[in-house]
Amino acid sequence: MKRNDSMKRIAICPGSFDPVTRGHEDIIRRAARLFDQVIVVVGANPDKSPIFSADERVELISLVCRDLPNVSVDQFQGLLVDYAKEKNAVAIVKGLRAVSDFDYEFQIALTNHKLAPNVETVFFTSNSHNMFLSSSVVRQVAQFGGDITQFVPECVLDRVTARMRENYSV
Ligand code: PNS
């Protein structure tokens, strides 16, 4: 059934994406198959100081998603649920890698649900190749001069490697 705009099921995929990884890409592509429209949204995590600006992260994710017509990329300040409501999103999609993610993600999901009961958090289990993968792992490997080819999407590899070299002088 084709849905008109008011019936479209919109999901948001939030994160820091510093940098976007192959694990993020997998979750975004799977969300794009399940929802009519997906908005990947770069948020500010107050506990982290990013190596890419929010504009740069939006640009990199846009490159990764350029073949997905129902995916757009944006950034937000403030509370995620306020953004979700503004966009009429029905779901927040997050990837879950291991049990270690669960406590944190569960707490955030419950908080978000208290604040916005009409927005559901949907967890996608990570692809088994990406169970270990996170942006902080990528940053750490790059920091010590390691090869991050298998961890970040090919189309952004050069940009990410160059920034890591500048930042960590490797
Ligand atoms: O990739 P991350 O670092 O887990 O992404 C976290 C992000 C940016 C999605 C999260 O920190 C966030 O939603 N920040 C906005 C503030 C907010 O709404 N927090 C949730 C309620 S405590």
JSON list of C-alpha atoms and ligand atoms in Angstrom, two decimals:
[
{"chain": "A", "resi": 1, "resn": "MET", "atom": "CA", "xyz": [0.00, 0.00, 0.00]},
{"chain": "A", "resi": 2, "resn": "LYS", "atom": "CA", "xyz": [1.31, 3.45, -0.90]},
{"chain": "A", "resi": 3, "resn": "ARG", "atom": "CA", "xyz": [1.06, 5.86, 2.02]},
{"chain": "A", "resi": 4, "resn": "ASN", "atom": "CA", "xyz": [0.33, 9.54, 1.66]},
{"chain": "A", "resi": 5, "resn": "ASP", "atom": "CA", "xyz": [2.51, 12.00, 3.58]},
{"chain": "A", "resi": 6, "resn": "SER", "atom": "CA", "xyz": [0.35, 12.09, 6.71]},
{"chain": "A", "resi": 7, "resn": "MET", "atom": "CA", "xyz": [0.43, 8.27, 6.96]},
{"chain": "A", "resi": 8, "resn": "LYS", "atom": "CA", "xyz": [4.17, 7.94, 6.46]},
{"chain": "A", "resi": 9, "resn": "ARG", "atom": "CA", "xyz": [5.96, 6.12, 9.23]},
{"chain": "A", "resi": 10, "resn": "ILE", "atom": "CA", "xyz": [8.95, 8.23, 10.10]},
{"chain": "A", "resi": 11, "resn": "ALA", "atom": "CA", "xyz": [11.86, 6.97, 12.21]},
{"chain": "A", "resi": 12, "resn": "ILE", "atom": "CA", "xyz": [14.84, 8.84, 13.50]},
{"chain": "A", "resi": 13, "resn": "CYS", "atom": "CA", "xyz": [18.28, 7.27, 13.87]},
{"chain": "A", "resi": 14, "resn": "PRO", "atom": "CA", "xyz": [20.13, 9.43, 16.41]},
{"chain": "A", "resi": 15, "resn": "GLY", "atom": "CA", "xyz": [23.76, 9.30, 17.43]},
{"chain": "A", "resi": 16, "resn": "SER", "atom": "CA", "xyz": [27.04, 11.09, 17.76]},
{"chain": "A", "resi": 17, "resn": "PHE", "atom": "CA", "xyz": [28.47, 9.45, 14.61]},
{"chain": "A", "resi": 18, "resn": "ASP", "atom": "CA", "xyz": [32.00, 10.64, 15.38]},
{"chain": "A", "resi": 19, "resn": "PRO", "atom": "CA", "xyz": [32.80, 9.16, 12.94]},
{"chain": "A", "resi": 20, "resn": "VAL", "atom": "CA", "xyz": [30.07, 7.19, 11.17]},
{"chain": "A", "resi": 21, "resn": "THR", "atom": "CA", "xyz": [31.04, 3.48, 11.11]},
{"chain": "A", "resi": 22, "resn": "ARG", "atom": "CA", "xyz": [30.06, 0.45, 9.06]},
{"chain": "A", "resi": 23, "resn": "GLY", "atom": "CA", "xyz": [27.94, -0.55, 12.05]},
{"chain": "A", "resi": 24, "resn": "HIS", "atom": "CA", "xyz": [25.96, 2.69, 11.82]},
{"chain": "A", "resi": 25, "resn": "GLU", "atom": "CA", "xyz": [25.60, 2.22, 8.08]},
{"chain": "A", "resi": 26, "resn": "ASP", "atom": "CA", "xyz": [24.14, -1.25, 8.58]},
{"chain": "A", "resi": 27, "resn": "ILE", "atom": "CA", "xyz": [21.54, 0.02, 11.08]},
{"chain": "A", "resi": 28, "resn": "ILE", "atom": "CA", "xyz": [20.56, 2.96, 8.84]},
{"chain": "A", "resi": 29, "resn": "ARG", "atom": "CA", "xyz": [20.12, 0.69, 5.78]},
{"chain": "A", "resi": 30, "resn": "ARG", "atom": "CA", "xyz": [17.99, -1.77, 7.74]},
{"chain": "A", "resi": 31, "resn": "ALA", "atom": "CA", "xyz": [15.85, 1.06, 9.16]},
{"chain": "A", "resi": 32, "resn": "ALA", "atom": "CA", "xyz": [15.36, 2.41, 5.63]},
{"chain": "A", "resi": 33, "resn": "ARG", "atom": "CA", "xyz": [13.82, -0.92, 4.64]},
{"chain": "A", "resi": 34, "resn": "LEU", "atom": "CA", "xyz": [11.43, -0.95, 7.58]},
{"chain": "A", "resi": 35, "resn": "PHE", "atom": "CA", "xyz": [10.21, 2.65, 7.72]},
{"chain": "A", "resi": 36, "resn": "ASP", "atom": "CA", "xyz": [8.84, 4.95, 5.02]},
{"chain": "A", "resi": 37, "resn": "GLN", "atom": "CA", "xyz": [11.23, 7.71, 5.93]},
{"chain": "A", "resi": 38, "resn": "VAL", "atom": "CA", "xyz": [14.35, 7.75, 8.08]},
{"chain": "A", "resi": 39, "resn": "ILE", "atom": "CA", "xyz": [16.03, 10.84, 9.44]},
{"chain": "A", "resi": 40, "resn": "VAL", "atom": "CA", "xyz": [19.57, 10.22, 10.63]},
{"chain": "A", "resi": 41, "resn": "VAL", "atom": "CA", "xyz": [20.23, 12.88, 13.18]},
{"chain": "A", "resi": 42, "resn": "VAL", "atom": "CA", "xyz": [23.48, 14.03, 14.71]},
{"chain": "A", "resi": 43, "resn": "GLY", "atom": "CA", "xyz": [22.99, 15.01, 18.31]},
{"chain": "A", "resi": 44, "resn": "ALA", "atom": "CA", "xyz": [25.15, 16.50, 21.00]},
{"chain": "A", "resi": 45, "resn": "ASN", "atom": "CA", "xyz": [26.19, 13.99, 23.61]},
{"chain": "A", "resi": 46, "resn": "PRO", "atom": "CA", "xyz": [27.18, 16.20, 26.57]},
{"chain": "A", "resi": 47, "resn": "ASP", "atom": "CA", "xyz": [29.66, 13.55, 27.75]},
{"chain": "A", "resi": 48, "resn": "LYS", "atom": "CA", "xyz": [31.73, 13.60, 24.54]},
{"chain": "A", "resi": 49, "resn": "SER", "atom": "CA", "xyz": [33.97, 16.12, 22.74]},
{"chain": "A", "resi": 50, "resn": "PRO", "atom": "CA", "xyz": [33.81, 15.30, 19.04]},
{"chain": "A", "resi": 51, "resn": "ILE", "atom": "CA", "xyz": [36.64, 15.31, 16.50]},
{"chain": "A", "resi": 52, "resn": "PHE", "atom": "CA", "xyz": [34.27, 16.19, 13.63]},
{"chain": "A", "resi": 53, "resn": "SER", "atom": "CA", "xyz": [31.94, 19.19, 13.82]},
{"chain": "A", "resi": 54, "resn": "ALA", "atom": "CA", "xyz": [28.21, 18.45, 13.57]},
{"chain": "A", "resi": 55, "resn": "ASP", "atom": "CA", "xyz": [28.17, 19.89, 10.02]},
{"chain": "A", "resi": 56, "resn": "GLU", "atom": "CA", "xyz": [31.02, 17.59, 9.00]},
{"chain": "A", "resi": 57, "resn": "ARG", "atom": "CA", "xyz": [29.30, 14.56, 10.49]},
{"chain": "A", "resi": 58, "resn": "VAL", "atom": "CA", "xyz": [26.10, 15.41, 8.60]},
{"chain": "A", "resi": 59, "resn": "GLU", "atom": "CA", "xyz": [28.16, 15.70, 5.40]},
{"chain": "A", "resi": 60, "resn": "LEU", "atom": "CA", "xyz": [29.87, 12.33, 5.93]},
{"chain": "A", "resi": 61, "resn": "ILE", "atom": "CA", "xyz": [26.63, 10.49, 6.76]},
{"chain": "A", "resi": 62, "resn": "SER", "atom": "CA", "xyz": [24.97, 12.09, 3.70]},
{"chain": "A", "resi": 63, "resn": "LEU", "atom": "CA", "xyz": [27.70, 10.59, 1.53]},
{"chain": "A", "resi": 64, "resn": "VAL", "atom": "CA", "xyz": [27.17, 7.16, 3.07]},
{"chain": "A", "resi": 65, "resn": "CYS", "atom": "CA", "xyz": [23.38, 7.36, 2.51]},
{"chain": "A", "resi": 66, "resn": "ARG", "atom": "CA", "xyz": [23.38, 9.03, -0.89]},
{"chain": "A", "resi": 67, "resn": "ASP", "atom": "CA", "xyz": [21.82, 5.98, -2.60]},
{"chain": "A", "resi": 68, "resn": "LEU", "atom": "CA", "xyz": [18.94, 5.77, -0.10]},
{"chain": "A", "resi": 69, "resn": "PRO", "atom": "CA", "xyz": [16.06, 7.97, -1.33]},
{"chain": "A", "resi": 70, "resn": "ASN", "atom": "CA", "xyz": [14.04, 7.71, 1.89]},
{"chain": "A", "resi": 71, "resn": "VAL", "atom": "CA", "xyz": [16.90, 8.74, 4.18]},
{"chain": "A", "resi": 72, "resn": "SER", "atom": "CA", "xyz": [17.77, 12.31, 5.07]},
{"chain": "A", "resi": 73, "resn": "VAL", "atom": "CA", "xyz": [20.39, 13.63, 7.48]},
{"chain": "A", "resi": 74, "resn": "ASP", "atom": "CA", "xyz": [20.03, 16.43, 9.99]},
{"chain": "A", "resi": 75, "resn": "GLN", "atom": "CA", "xyz": [21.37, 17.65, 13.29]},
{"chain": "A", "resi": 76, "resn": "PHE", "atom": "CA", "xyz": [19.67, 18.77, 16.47]},
{"chain": "A", "resi": 77, "resn": "GLN", "atom": "CA", "xyz": [20.32, 20.54, 19.76]},
{"chain": "A", "resi": 78, "resn": "GLY", "atom": "CA", "xyz": [18.35, 19.86, 22.88]},
{"chain": "A", "resi": 79, "resn": "LEU", "atom": "CA", "xyz": [16.21, 16.87, 23.75]},
{"chain": "A", "resi": 80, "resn": "LEU", "atom": "CA", "xyz": [15.87, 14.07, 21.25]},
{"chain": "A", "resi": 81, "resn": "VAL", "atom": "CA", "xyz": [12.18, 13.55, 21.97]},
{"chain": "A", "resi": 82, "resn": "ASP", "atom": "CA", "xyz": [11.41, 17.19, 21.18]},
{"chain": "A", "resi": 83, "resn": "TYR", "atom": "CA", "xyz": [13.09, 16.71, 17.83]},
{"chain": "A", "resi": 84, "resn": "ALA", "atom": "CA", "xyz": [11.18, 13.45, 17.27]},
{"chain": "A", "resi": 85, "resn": "LYS", "atom": "CA", "xyz": [7.86, 15.14, 18.02]},
{"chain": "A", "resi": 86, "resn": "GLU", "atom": "CA", "xyz": [8.67, 18.08, 15.75]},
{"chain": "A", "resi": 87, "resn": "LYS", "atom": "CA", "xyz": [9.31, 15.63, 12.89]},
{"chain": "A", "resi": 88, "resn": "ASN", "atom": "CA", "xyz": [6.24, 13.48, 13.69]},
{"chain": "A", "resi": 89, "resn": "ALA", "atom": "CA", "xyz": [8.48, 10.46, 14.12]},
{"chain": "A", "resi": 90, "resn": "VAL", "atom": "CA", "xyz": [6.89, 7.29, 15.46]},
{"chain": "A", "resi": 91, "resn": "ALA", "atom": "CA", "xyz": [10.17, 5.62, 16.37]},
{"chain": "A", "resi": 92, "resn": "ILE", "atom": "CA", "xyz": [13.72, 6.16, 17.53]},
{"chain": "A", "resi": 93, "resn": "VAL", "atom": "CA", "xyz": [15.98, 3.46, 16.07]},
{"chain": "A", "resi": 94, "resn": "LYS", "atom": "CA", "xyz": [19.11, 2.41, 17.93]},
{"chain": "A", "resi": 95, "resn": "GLY", "atom": "CA", "xyz": [21.56, -0.41, 17.35]},
{"chain": "A", "resi": 96, "resn": "LEU", "atom": "CA", "xyz": [22.36, -2.74, 20.24]},
{"chain": "A", "resi": 97, "resn": "ARG", "atom": "CA", "xyz": [25.72, -4.47, 20.04]},
{"chain": "A", "resi": 98, "resn": "ALA", "atom": "CA", "xyz": [26.15, -6.37, 23.25]},
{"chain": "A", "resi": 99, "resn": "VAL", "atom": "CA", "xyz": [24.75, -6.70, 26.72]},
{"chain": "A", "resi": 100, "resn": "SER", "atom": "CA", "xyz": [27.12, -3.89, 27.71]},
{"chain": "A", "resi": 101, "resn": "ASP", "atom": "CA", "xyz": [25.04, -1.42, 25.64]},
{"chain": "A", "resi": 102, "resn": "PHE", "atom": "CA", "xyz": [21.83, -2.51, 27.25]},
{"chain": "A", "resi": 103, "resn": "ASP", "atom": "CA", "xyz": [21.83, -0.72, 30.63]},
{"chain": "A", "resi": 104, "resn": "TYR", "atom": "CA", "xyz": [22.60, 2.65, 29.11]},
{"chain": "A", "resi": 105, "resn": "GLU", "atom": "CA", "xyz": [20.25, 2.31, 26.15]},
{"chain": "A", "resi": 106, "resn": "PHE", "atom": "CA", "xyz": [17.44, 0.93, 28.32]},
{"chain": "A", "resi": 107, "resn": "GLN", "atom": "CA", "xyz": [17.70, 3.88, 30.70]},
{"chain": "A", "resi": 108, "resn": "ILE", "atom": "CA", "xyz": [17.63, 6.39, 27.85]},
{"chain": "A", "resi": 109, "resn": "ALA", "atom": "CA", "xyz": [14.75, 4.56, 26.12]},
{"chain": "A", "resi": 110, "resn": "LEU", "atom": "CA", "xyz": [12.65, 4.55, 29.30]},
{"chain": "A", "resi": 111, "resn": "THR", "atom": "CA", "xyz": [13.39, 8.23, 29.93]},
{"chain": "A", "resi": 112, "resn": "ASN", "atom": "CA", "xyz": [12.48, 9.13, 26.37]},
{"chain": "A", "resi": 113, "resn": "HIS", "atom": "CA", "xyz": [9.27, 7.11, 26.63]},
{"chain": "A", "resi": 114, "resn": "LYS", "atom": "CA", "xyz": [8.29, 8.94, 29.83]},
{"chain": "A", "resi": 115, "resn": "LEU", "atom": "CA", "xyz": [8.88, 12.25, 28.09]},
{"chain": "A", "resi": 116, "resn": "ALA", "atom": "CA", "xyz": [7.13, 11.24, 24.84]},
{"chain": "A", "resi": 117, "resn": "PRO", "atom": "CA", "xyz": [4.87, 8.17, 25.20]},
{"chain": "A", "resi": 118, "resn": "ASN", "atom": "CA", "xyz": [3.95, 8.21, 21.50]},
{"chain": "A", "resi": 119, "resn": "VAL", "atom": "CA", "xyz": [7.51, 7.73, 20.34]},
{"chain": "A", "resi": 120, "resn": "GLU", "atom": "CA", "xyz": [8.75, 4.14, 20.59]},
{"chain": "A", "resi": 121, "resn": "THR", "atom": "CA", "xyz": [12.40, 3.17, 20.80]},
{"chain": "A", "resi": 122, "resn": "VAL", "atom": "CA", "xyz": [13.16, 0.26, 18.47]},
{"chain": "A", "resi": 123, "resn": "PHE", "atom": "CA", "xyz": [16.39, -1.68, 18.98]},
{"chain": "A", "resi": 124, "resn": "PHE", "atom": "CA", "xyz": [18.09, -3.43, 16.08]},
{"chain": "A", "resi": 125, "resn": "THR", "atom": "CA", "xyz": [20.55, -6.12, 17.03]},
{"chain": "A", "resi": 126, "resn": "SER", "atom": "CA", "xyz": [23.92, -5.39, 15.57]},
{"chain": "A", "resi": 127, "resn": "ASN", "atom": "CA", "xyz": [25.11, -7.44, 12.65]},
{"chain": "A", "resi": 128, "resn": "SER", "atom": "CA", "xyz": [27.53, -10.05, 14.02]},
{"chain": "A", "resi": 129, "resn": "HIS", "atom": "CA", "xyz": [30.43, -8.53, 12.03]},
{"chain": "A", "resi": 130, "resn": "ASN", "atom": "CA", "xyz": [29.96, -5.26, 13.88]},
{"chain": "A", "resi": 131, "resn": "MET", "atom": "CA", "xyz": [29.41, -6.47, 17.43]},
{"chain": "A", "resi": 132, "resn": "PHE", "atom": "CA", "xyz": [32.69, -4.97, 18.60]},
{"chain": "A", "resi": 133, "resn": "LEU", "atom": "CA", "xyz": [32.59, -1.83, 16.49]},
{"chain": "A", "resi": 134, "resn": "SER", "atom": "CA", "xyz": [32.09, 1.68, 17.82]},
{"chain": "A", "resi": 135, "resn": "SER", "atom": "CA", "xyz": [33.25, 5.16, 16.89]},
{"chain": "A", "resi": 136, "resn": "SER", "atom": "CA", "xyz": [35.52, 5.18, 19.92]},
{"chain": "A", "resi": 137, "resn": "VAL", "atom": "CA", "xyz": [37.18, 1.93, 18.77]},
{"chain": "A", "resi": 138, "resn": "VAL", "atom": "CA", "xyz": [37.75, 3.55, 15.35]},
{"chain": "A", "resi": 139, "resn": "ARG", "atom": "CA", "xyz": [39.24, 6.66, 16.97]},
{"chain": "A", "resi": 140, "resn": "GLN", "atom": "CA", "xyz": [41.49, 4.57, 19.16]},
{"chain": "A", "resi": 141, "resn": "VAL", "atom": "CA", "xyz": [42.79, 2.37, 16.33]},
{"chain": "A", "resi": 142, "resn": "ALA", "atom": "CA", "xyz": [43.44, 5.49, 14.22]},
{"chain": "A", "resi": 143, "resn": "GLN", "atom": "CA", "xyz": [45.08, 7.30, 17.12]},
{"chain": "A", "resi": 144, "resn": "PHE", "atom": "CA", "xyz": [47.81, 4.68, 17.22]},
{"chain": "A", "resi": 145, "resn": "GLY", "atom": "CA", "xyz": [48.26, 4.57, 13.45]},
{"chain": "A", "resi": 146, "resn": "GLY", "atom": "CA", "xyz": [46.14, 1.45, 12.80]},
{"chain": "A", "resi": 147, "resn": "ASP", "atom": "CA", "xyz": [44.26, 0.76, 9.58]},
{"chain": "A", "resi": 148, "resn": "ILE", "atom": "CA", "xyz": [40.55, 1.60, 9.88]},
{"chain": "A", "resi": 149, "resn": "THR", "atom": "CA", "xyz": [39.57, 0.46, 6.37]},
{"chain": "A", "resi": 150, "resn": "GLN", "atom": "CA", "xyz": [37.31, -2.33, 7.56]},
{"chain": "A", "resi": 151, "resn": "PHE", "atom": "CA", "xyz": [35.59, -0.18, 10.17]},
{"chain": "A", "resi": 152, "resn": "VAL", "atom": "CA", "xyz": [34.35, 2.87, 8.26]},
{"chain": "A", "resi": 153, "resn": "PRO", "atom": "CA", "xyz": [32.39, 3.08, 4.98]},
{"chain": "A", "resi": 154, "resn": "GLU", "atom": "CA", "xyz": [34.72, 3.26, 2.01]},
{"chain": "A", "resi": 155, "resn": "CYS", "atom": "CA", "xyz": [33.33, 6.54, 0.70]},
{"chain": "A", "resi": 156, "resn": "VAL", "atom": "CA", "xyz": [34.36, 8.41, 3.87]},
{"chain": "A", "resi": 157, "resn": "LEU", "atom": "CA", "xyz": [37.57, 6.51, 4.65]},
{"chain": "A", "resi": 158, "resn": "ASP", "atom": "CA", "xyz": [39.96, 9.15, 3.27]},
{"chain": "A", "resi": 159, "resn": "ARG", "atom": "CA", "xyz": [38.22, 11.99, 5.09]},
{"chain": "A", "resi": 160, "resn": "VAL", "atom": "CA", "xyz": [38.23, 10.12, 8.36]},
{"chain": "A", "resi": 161, "resn": "THR", "atom": "CA", "xyz": [41.84, 8.95, 8.03]},
{"chain": "A", "resi": 162, "resn": "ALA", "atom": "CA", "xyz": [43.00, 12.48, 7.18]},
{"chain": "A", "resi": 163, "resn": "ARG", "atom": "CA", "xyz": [41.26, 13.97, 10.22]},
{"chain": "A", "resi": 164, "resn": "MET", "atom": "CA", "xyz": [42.70, 11.31, 12.49]},
{"chain": "A", "resi": 165, "resn": "ARG", "atom": "CA", "xyz": [46.20, 12.09, 11.15]},
{"chain": "A", "resi": 166, "resn": "GLU", "atom": "CA", "xyz": [45.69, 15.82, 11.83]},
{"chain": "A", "resi": 167, "resn": "ASN", "atom": "CA", "xyz": [44.31, 15.23, 15.29]},
{"chain": "A", "resi": 168, "resn": "TYR", "atom": "CA", "xyz": [46.66, 12.56, 16.49]},
{"chain": "A", "resi": 169, "resn": "SER", "atom": "CA", "xyz": [49.74, 13.37, 14.35]},
{"chain": "A", "resi": 170, "resn": "VAL", "atom": "CA", "xyz": [50.13, 9.76, 13.19]},
{"chain": "B", "resi": 1, "resn": "PNS", "atom": "O1", "xyz": [25.94, 7.83, 19.67]},
{"chain": "B", "resi": 1, "resn": "PNS", "atom": "P1", "xyz": [25.55, 8.31, 21.04]},
{"chain": "B", "resi": 1, "resn": "PNS", "atom": "O2", "xyz": [26.67, 9.11, 21.67]},
{"chain": "B", "resi": 1, "resn": "PNS", "atom": "O3", "xyz": [25.06, 7.20, 21.94]},
{"chain": "B", "resi": 1, "resn": "PNS", "atom": "O4", "xyz": [24.34, 9.33, 20.78]},
{"chain": "B", "resi": 1, "resn": "PNS", "atom": "C1", "xyz": [23.73, 9.90, 21.87]},
{"chain": "B", "resi": 1, "resn": "PNS", "atom": "C2", "xyz": [22.66, 10.94, 21.52]},
{"chain": "B", "resi": 1, "resn": "PNS", "atom": "C3", "xyz": [23.25, 12.15, 20.83]},
{"chain": "B", "resi": 1, "resn": "PNS", "atom": "C4", "xyz": [21.61, 10.32, 20.64]},
{"chain": "B", "resi": 1, "resn": "PNS", "atom": "C5", "xyz": [22.09, 11.27, 22.91]},
{"chain": "B", "resi": 1, "resn": "PNS", "atom": "O5", "xyz": [23.13, 11.75, 23.72]},
{"chain": "B", "resi": 1, "resn": "PNS", "atom": "C6", "xyz": [20.95, 12.26, 22.87]},
{"chain": "B", "resi": 1, "resn": "PNS", "atom": "O6", "xyz": [19.85, 11.91, 22.53]},
{"chain": "B", "resi": 1, "resn": "PNS", "atom": "N1", "xyz": [21.27, 13.52, 23.28]},
{"chain": "B", "resi": 1, "resn": "PNS", "atom": "C7", "xyz": [20.29, 14.57, 23.38]},
{"chain": "B", "resi": 1, "resn": "PNS", "atom": "C8", "xyz": [19.80, 14.74, 24.83]},
{"chain": "B", "resi": 1, "resn": "PNS", "atom": "C9", "xyz": [18.71, 13.74, 25.13]},
{"chain": "B", "resi": 1, "resn": "PNS", "atom": "O7", "xyz": [17.61, 13.81, 24.60]},
{"chain": "B", "resi": 1, "resn": "PNS", "atom": "N2", "xyz": [19.02, 12.75, 25.98]},
{"chain": "B", "resi": 1, "resn": "PNS", "atom": "C10", "xyz": [18.11, 11.66, 26.30]},
{"chain": "B", "resi": 1, "resn": "PNS", "atom": "C11", "xyz": [17.34, 11.84, 27.56]},
{"chain": "B", "resi": 1, "resn": "PNS", "atom": "S1", "xyz": [18.38, 11.66, 28.94]}
]
